[in-house]
Every structure is written in C-alpha cells, then in structure tokens.
PDB file of C-alpha atoms in Angstrom:
ATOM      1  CA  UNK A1039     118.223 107.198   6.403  1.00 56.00           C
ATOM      2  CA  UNK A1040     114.873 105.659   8.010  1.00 56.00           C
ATOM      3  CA  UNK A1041     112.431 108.372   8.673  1.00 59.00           C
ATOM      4  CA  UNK A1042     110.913 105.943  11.530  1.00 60.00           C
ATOM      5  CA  UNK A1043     114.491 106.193  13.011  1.00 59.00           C
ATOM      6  CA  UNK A1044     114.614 109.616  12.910  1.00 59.00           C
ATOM      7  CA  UNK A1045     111.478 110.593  14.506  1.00 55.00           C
ATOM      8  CA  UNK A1046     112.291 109.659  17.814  1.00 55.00           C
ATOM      9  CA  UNK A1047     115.431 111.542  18.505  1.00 54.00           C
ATOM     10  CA  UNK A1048     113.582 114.697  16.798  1.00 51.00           C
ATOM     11  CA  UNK A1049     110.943 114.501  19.168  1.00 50.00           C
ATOM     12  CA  UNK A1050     113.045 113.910  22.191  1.00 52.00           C
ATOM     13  CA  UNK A1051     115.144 117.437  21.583  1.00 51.00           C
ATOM     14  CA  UNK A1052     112.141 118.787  21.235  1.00 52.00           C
ATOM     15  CA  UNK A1053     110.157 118.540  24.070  1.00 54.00           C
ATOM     16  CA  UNK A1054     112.919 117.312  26.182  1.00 52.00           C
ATOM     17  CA  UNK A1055     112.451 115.553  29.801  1.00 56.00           C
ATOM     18  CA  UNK A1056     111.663 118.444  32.199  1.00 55.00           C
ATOM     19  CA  UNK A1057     109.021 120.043  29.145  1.00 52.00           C
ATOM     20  CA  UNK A1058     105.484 119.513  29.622  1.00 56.00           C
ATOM     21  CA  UNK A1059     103.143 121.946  28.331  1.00 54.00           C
ATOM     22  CA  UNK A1060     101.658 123.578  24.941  1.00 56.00           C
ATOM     23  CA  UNK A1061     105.194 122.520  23.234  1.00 58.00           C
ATOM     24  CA  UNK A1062     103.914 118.740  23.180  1.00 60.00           C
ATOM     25  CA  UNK A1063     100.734 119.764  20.834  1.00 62.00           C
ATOM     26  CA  UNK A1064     102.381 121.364  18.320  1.00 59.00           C
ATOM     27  CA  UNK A1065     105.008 118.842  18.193  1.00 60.00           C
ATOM     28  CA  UNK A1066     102.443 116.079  17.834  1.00 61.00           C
ATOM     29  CA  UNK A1067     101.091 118.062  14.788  1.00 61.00           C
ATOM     30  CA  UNK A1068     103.986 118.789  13.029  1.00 60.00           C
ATOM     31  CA  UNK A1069     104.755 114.411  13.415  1.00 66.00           C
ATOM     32  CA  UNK A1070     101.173 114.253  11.878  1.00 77.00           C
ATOM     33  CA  UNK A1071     101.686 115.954   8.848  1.00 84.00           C
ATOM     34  CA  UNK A1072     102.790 112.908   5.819  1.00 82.00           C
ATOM     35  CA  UNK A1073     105.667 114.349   4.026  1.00 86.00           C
ATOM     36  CA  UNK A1074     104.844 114.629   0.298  1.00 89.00           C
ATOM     37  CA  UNK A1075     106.453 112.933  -2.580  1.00 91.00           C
ATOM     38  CA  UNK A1076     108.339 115.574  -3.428  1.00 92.00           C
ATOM     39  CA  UNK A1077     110.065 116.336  -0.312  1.00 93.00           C
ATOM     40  CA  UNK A1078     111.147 112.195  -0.134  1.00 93.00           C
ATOM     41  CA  UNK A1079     112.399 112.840  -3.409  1.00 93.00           C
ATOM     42  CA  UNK A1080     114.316 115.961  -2.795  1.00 94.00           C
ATOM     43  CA  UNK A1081     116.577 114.483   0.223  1.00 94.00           C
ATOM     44  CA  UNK A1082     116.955 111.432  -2.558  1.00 94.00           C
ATOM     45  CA  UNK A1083     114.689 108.941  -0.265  1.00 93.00           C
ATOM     46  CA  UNK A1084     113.770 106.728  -2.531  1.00 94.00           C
ATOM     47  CA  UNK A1085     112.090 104.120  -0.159  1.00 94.00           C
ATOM     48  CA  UNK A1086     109.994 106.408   1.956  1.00 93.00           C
ATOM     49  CA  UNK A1087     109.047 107.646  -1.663  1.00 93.00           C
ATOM     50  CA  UNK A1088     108.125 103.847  -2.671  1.00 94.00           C
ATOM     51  CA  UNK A1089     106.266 103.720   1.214  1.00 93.00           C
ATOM     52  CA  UNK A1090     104.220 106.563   0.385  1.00 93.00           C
ATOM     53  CA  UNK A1091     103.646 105.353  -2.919  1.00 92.00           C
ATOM     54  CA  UNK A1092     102.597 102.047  -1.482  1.00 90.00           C
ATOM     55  CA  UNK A1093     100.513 103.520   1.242  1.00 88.00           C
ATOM     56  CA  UNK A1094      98.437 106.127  -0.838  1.00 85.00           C
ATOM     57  CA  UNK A1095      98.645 104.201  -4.263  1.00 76.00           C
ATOM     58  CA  UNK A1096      96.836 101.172  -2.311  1.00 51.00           C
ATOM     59  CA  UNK A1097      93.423 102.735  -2.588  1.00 50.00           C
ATOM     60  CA  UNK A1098      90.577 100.600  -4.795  1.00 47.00           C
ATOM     61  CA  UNK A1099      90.930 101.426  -9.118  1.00 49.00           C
ATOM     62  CA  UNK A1100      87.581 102.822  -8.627  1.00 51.00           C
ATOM     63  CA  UNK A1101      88.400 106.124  -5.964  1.00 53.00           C
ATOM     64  CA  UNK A1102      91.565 106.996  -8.284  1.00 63.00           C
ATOM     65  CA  UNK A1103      92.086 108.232 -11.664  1.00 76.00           C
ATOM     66  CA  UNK A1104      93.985 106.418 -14.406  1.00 75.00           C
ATOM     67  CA  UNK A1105      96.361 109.280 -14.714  1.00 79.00           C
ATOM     68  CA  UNK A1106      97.184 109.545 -10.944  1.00 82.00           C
ATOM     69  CA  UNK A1107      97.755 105.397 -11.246  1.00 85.00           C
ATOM     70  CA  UNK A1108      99.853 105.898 -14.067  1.00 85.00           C
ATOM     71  CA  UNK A1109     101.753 108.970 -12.503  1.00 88.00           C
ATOM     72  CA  UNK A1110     102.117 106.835  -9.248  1.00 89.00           C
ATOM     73  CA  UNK A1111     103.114 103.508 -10.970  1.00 91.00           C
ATOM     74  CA  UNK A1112     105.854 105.542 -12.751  1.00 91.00           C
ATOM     75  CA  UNK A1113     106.839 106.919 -10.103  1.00 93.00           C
ATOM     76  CA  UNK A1114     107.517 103.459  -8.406  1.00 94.00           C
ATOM     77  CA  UNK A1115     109.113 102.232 -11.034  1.00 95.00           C
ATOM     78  CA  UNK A1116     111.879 105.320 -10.619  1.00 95.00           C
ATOM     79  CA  UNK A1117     112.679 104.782  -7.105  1.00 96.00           C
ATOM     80  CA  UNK A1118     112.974 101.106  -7.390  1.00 96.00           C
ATOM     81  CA  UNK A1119     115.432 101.726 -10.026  1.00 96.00           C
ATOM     82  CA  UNK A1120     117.763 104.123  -8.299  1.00 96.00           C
ATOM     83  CA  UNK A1121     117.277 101.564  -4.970  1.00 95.00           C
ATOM     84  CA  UNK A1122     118.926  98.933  -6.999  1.00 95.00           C
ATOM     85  CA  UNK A1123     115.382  96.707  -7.612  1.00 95.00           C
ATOM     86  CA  UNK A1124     116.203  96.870 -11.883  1.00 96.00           C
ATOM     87  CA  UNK A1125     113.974  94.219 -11.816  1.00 97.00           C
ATOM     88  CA  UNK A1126     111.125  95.460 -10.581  1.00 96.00           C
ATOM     89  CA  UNK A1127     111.045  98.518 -12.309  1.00 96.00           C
ATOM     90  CA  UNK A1128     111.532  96.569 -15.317  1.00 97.00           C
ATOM     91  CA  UNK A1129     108.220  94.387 -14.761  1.00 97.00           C
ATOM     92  CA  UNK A1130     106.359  97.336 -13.404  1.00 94.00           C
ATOM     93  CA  UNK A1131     107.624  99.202 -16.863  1.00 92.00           C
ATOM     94  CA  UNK A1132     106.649  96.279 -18.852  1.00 93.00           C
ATOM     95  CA  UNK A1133     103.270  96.068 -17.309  1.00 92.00           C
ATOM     96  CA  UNK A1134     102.453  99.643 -18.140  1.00 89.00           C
ATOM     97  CA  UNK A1135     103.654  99.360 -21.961  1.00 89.00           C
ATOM     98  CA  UNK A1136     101.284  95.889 -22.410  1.00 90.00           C
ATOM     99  CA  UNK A1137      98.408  97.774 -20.748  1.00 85.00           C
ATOM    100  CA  UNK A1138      95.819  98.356 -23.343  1.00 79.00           C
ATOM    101  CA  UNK A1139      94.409 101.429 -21.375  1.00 76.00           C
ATOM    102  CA  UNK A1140      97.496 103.415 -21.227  1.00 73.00           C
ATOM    103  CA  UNK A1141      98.260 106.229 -23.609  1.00 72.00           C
ATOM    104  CA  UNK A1142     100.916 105.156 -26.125  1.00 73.00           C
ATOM    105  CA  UNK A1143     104.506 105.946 -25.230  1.00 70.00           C
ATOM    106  CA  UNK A1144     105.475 109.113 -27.529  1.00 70.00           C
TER     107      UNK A1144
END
C-alpha cells in the first residue's frame, strides 16, 4: 500500500466537509511528522522504507557519518531484496564488500 494514497482518505475522515476549526491544525501536524524507518519496516513497507532511505540518505558524504552510510546502504540493499530488485541489492552488496573504507565483513 502507497502511503501517498492513503493520506488523502485519512485526512478527509478526519476533518470531514462541514469541520472547520482547531481540528485542521493538528491534523496538518500529525501529516507533517516523516514516519521513521522502523515503523515502514514494521507494516513490511519496503518501498516507503527505500523512499525514506533515498530521501534522507541523499545528503552530501561530508554532513553524514560512514557508519550511518553504511547502516543506510544496508538497509537499501534489504528492502530491495524482499521487493524483488535481487539485482540491485546484489550490486549495492557488492559495492560495499569492494569498498576499501568499510570494516571487514566478520
């Protein structure tokens, strides 16, 4: 299940057509709040795990750490595995064993 798709019809029970009032603001926070990685990966979505992943993994090499990019890259490699993409995991899994800066595999 898309979370885009399910925003909408969460939002309209919500508020519903004749509300209009201090039920709209807290609403609009709780939509603002980015579900963790953790939560995707509870309900077993595995690409708004690889979104998030995308969309917070994007940041320059410089601002993150080389554990988090490990952690996130492996990570990545997981969901794209159990979304069918064996092939991408595998390069993204191959990539991290040929990296030179990565702690050995134990």
């Amino acid at each position: 299940m898309l979370l885009s798709r399910t925003k909408p019809a969460v939002a309209a029970s919500a508020t519903g057509p004749d509300d209009c009032g201090g039920s709209s603001q807290a609403s609009s926070a709780m939509e603002s709040r980015l579900p963790t990685l953790e939560e995707f990966l509870e309900k077993r979505d595995f690409t708004g795990a690889m979104a998030l992943l995308e969309f917070t993994g994007g940041a320059p090499s410089g601002s993150a750490s080389t554990s988090s990019q490990l952690e996130a890259a492996l990570w990545t490699a997981y969901c794209a595995f159990h979304l069918g993409q064996h092939r991408q995991a595998m390069r993204i899994y191959q990539d991290l064993l040929s990296d030179k800066s990565m702690p050995p595999p134990l």
